[in-house]
């Protein structure tokens, strides 16, 4: 799964998207396809490692998903 996550992020990087947008899209995809299950505990550090991005883009993506009601 992690290898697939990195492939998604690599594809978005080559599209020239900012880190916070790539992270948001990757997390949303993980949620939509059930790779992060409802109620599953996740940590910022775990998502940083899984998506190979910094803490700030992860925090921004989580805030955005919360504001949309996805989390």
Coordinates of N, CA and C in Angstrom, one line a residue:
X1 N 0.8 -1.2 0.0 CA 0.0 0.0 0.0 C 0.9 1.3 0.0
X2 N 1.9 1.3 0.8 CA 2.7 2.5 0.9 C 3.4 2.8 -0.4
X3 N 3.8 1.7 -1.1 CA 4.4 1.9 -2.5 C 3.4 2.6 -3.4
X4 N 2.2 2.2 -3.4 CA 1.1 2.8 -4.2 C 0.9 4.3 -3.8
X5 N 1.0 4.5 -2.5 CA 0.8 5.9 -2.0 C 1.9 6.8 -2.6
X6 N 3.1 6.3 -2.6 CA 4.3 7.1 -3.1 C 4.1 7.3 -4.6
X7 N 3.6 6.3 -5.3 CA 3.4 6.4 -6.8 C 2.4 7.5 -7.0
X8 N 1.3 7.6 -6.3 CA 0.3 8.7 -6.4 C 1.0 10.0 -6.2
X9 N 1.8 10.1 -5.1 CA 2.4 11.4 -4.8 C 3.4 11.8 -5.9
X10 N 4.1 10.8 -6.4 CA 5.1 11.1 -7.5 C 4.4 11.6 -8.7
X11 N 3.3 11.0 -9.1 CA 2.5 11.5 -10.2 C 2.0 12.9 -10.0
X12 N 1.6 13.2 -8.8 CA 1.1 14.6 -8.6 C 2.2 15.6 -8.5
X13 N 3.4 15.2 -8.1 CA 4.6 16.0 -8.0 C 5.0 16.4 -9.5
X14 N 4.9 15.4 -10.4 CA 5.3 15.7 -11.7 C 4.2 16.6 -12.4
X15 N 3.0 16.7 -11.8 CA 2.0 17.6 -12.4 C 2.2 19.0 -11.9
X16 N 3.2 19.2 -11.0 CA 3.5 20.6 -10.5 C 2.6 21.1 -9.4
X17 N 1.9 20.2 -8.7 CA 1.0 20.7 -7.6 C 1.8 21.1 -6.4
X18 N 1.3 22.0 -5.6 CA 1.9 22.4 -4.3 C 1.8 21.2 -3.4
X19 N 2.7 21.1 -2.4 CA 2.8 20.0 -1.5 C 1.5 19.8 -0.7
X20 N 0.9 21.0 -0.3 CA -0.4 20.9 0.5 C -1.5 20.3 -0.3
X21 N -1.6 20.7 -1.6 CA -2.6 20.2 -2.5 C -2.4 18.7 -2.8
X22 N -1.2 18.3 -3.0 CA -0.9 16.9 -3.3 C -1.3 16.0 -2.1
X23 N -0.9 16.5 -0.9 CA -1.2 15.8 0.3 C -2.7 15.7 0.6
X24 N -3.4 16.8 0.3 CA -4.9 16.8 0.5 C -5.5 15.7 -0.5
X25 N -5.1 15.8 -1.7 CA -5.7 14.8 -2.7 C -5.3 13.4 -2.4
X26 N -4.1 13.1 -1.9 CA -3.7 11.8 -1.6 C -4.4 11.3 -0.4
X27 N -4.6 12.1 0.7 CA -5.4 11.7 1.8 C -6.8 11.4 1.5
X28 N -7.4 12.3 0.7 CA -8.8 12.1 0.3 C -9.0 10.8 -0.5
X29 N -8.0 10.5 -1.4 CA -8.1 9.3 -2.1 C -8.0 8.1 -1.2
X30 N -7.1 8.1 -0.2 CA -7.0 7.0 0.8 C -8.3 6.8 1.5
X31 N -8.9 7.9 1.9 CA -10.2 7.8 2.6 C -11.3 7.3 1.7
X32 N -11.4 7.8 0.5 CA -12.4 7.3 -0.5 C -12.3 5.9 -0.8
X33 N -11.1 5.4 -1.0 CA -10.9 4.0 -1.4 C -10.7 3.1 -0.2
X34 N -11.0 3.6 1.0 CA -11.0 2.7 2.2 C -9.6 2.3 2.7
X35 N -8.5 2.9 2.2 CA -7.2 2.5 2.6 C -6.9 3.1 4.0
X36 N -7.7 4.1 4.4 CA -7.7 4.5 5.8 C -9.2 4.3 6.2
X37 N -9.4 3.3 7.1 CA -10.7 2.9 7.5 C -11.4 3.9 8.4
X38 N -12.7 4.0 8.3 CA -13.5 4.8 9.3 C -13.1 4.5 10.7
X39 N -12.8 5.4 11.5 CA -12.4 5.2 12.9 C -11.0 4.8 13.1
X40 N -10.2 4.6 12.1 CA -8.8 4.2 12.2 C -8.0 5.3 12.8
X41 N -7.2 5.0 13.8 CA -6.4 6.1 14.3 C -5.2 6.3 13.4
X42 N -4.9 7.5 13.1 CA -3.7 7.9 12.3 C -3.0 9.0 13.1
X43 N -1.7 9.1 12.8 CA -0.9 10.2 13.4 C -0.3 11.0 12.3
X44 N 0.0 12.2 12.6 CA 0.6 13.1 11.6 C 2.0 12.5 11.2
X45 N 2.7 12.0 12.2 CA 4.0 11.4 11.9 C 3.9 10.2 10.9
X46 N 2.8 9.4 11.2 CA 2.6 8.2 10.3 C 2.2 8.6 8.9
X47 N 1.4 9.7 8.8 CA 1.1 10.2 7.4 C 2.3 10.8 6.7
X48 N 3.1 11.5 7.5 CA 4.3 12.1 7.0 C 5.2 11.0 6.3
X49 N 5.4 9.9 7.1 CA 6.2 8.8 6.6 C 5.5 8.1 5.4
X50 N 4.2 7.9 5.5 CA 3.5 7.2 4.4 C 3.4 7.9 3.1
X51 N 3.3 9.2 3.2 CA 3.2 10.1 2.0 C 4.5 10.7 1.6
X52 N 5.5 10.6 2.4 CA 6.8 11.2 2.2 C 6.7 12.7 1.9
X53 N 6.0 13.4 2.8 CA 5.9 14.9 2.8 C 6.2 15.4 4.2
X54 N 6.2 16.7 4.3 CA 6.5 17.3 5.6 C 5.2 17.4 6.5
X55 N 5.4 17.8 7.7 CA 4.3 17.9 8.7 C 3.3 19.0 8.3
X56 N 3.8 20.1 7.8 CA 2.9 21.2 7.5 C 1.9 20.9 6.4
X57 N 2.3 20.3 5.3 CA 1.2 19.9 4.3 C 0.2 18.9 4.9
X58 N 0.7 18.0 5.8 CA -0.2 17.0 6.4 C -1.2 17.7 7.3
X59 N -0.7 18.6 8.1 CA -1.6 19.4 9.0 C -2.7 20.2 8.2
X60 N -2.2 20.8 7.1 CA -3.1 21.6 6.3 C -4.1 20.8 5.6
X61 N -3.7 19.6 5.1 CA -4.7 18.7 4.5 C -5.7 18.2 5.5
X62 N -5.3 17.8 6.7 CA -6.2 17.4 7.7 C -7.2 18.5 8.1
X63 N -6.7 19.7 8.2 CA -7.6 20.8 8.6 C -8.7 21.0 7.5
X64 N -8.2 20.9 6.2 CA -9.2 21.0 5.1 C -10.2 19.9 5.1
X65 N -9.7 18.7 5.3 CA -10.7 17.5 5.3 C -11.6 17.6 6.4
X66 N -11.2 18.1 7.6 CA -12.1 18.3 8.7 C -13.1 19.4 8.4
X67 N -12.7 20.5 7.8 CA -13.6 21.5 7.5 C -14.7 21.1 6.4
X68 N -14.3 20.1 5.6 CA -15.2 19.6 4.6 C -16.1 18.5 5.2
X69 N -15.8 18.1 6.4 CA -16.6 17.0 7.0 C -16.2 15.6 6.7
X70 N -15.0 15.5 6.0 CA -14.5 14.2 5.6 C -13.9 13.4 6.8
X71 N -13.5 14.2 7.8 CA -12.9 13.6 9.0 C -13.7 14.0 10.2

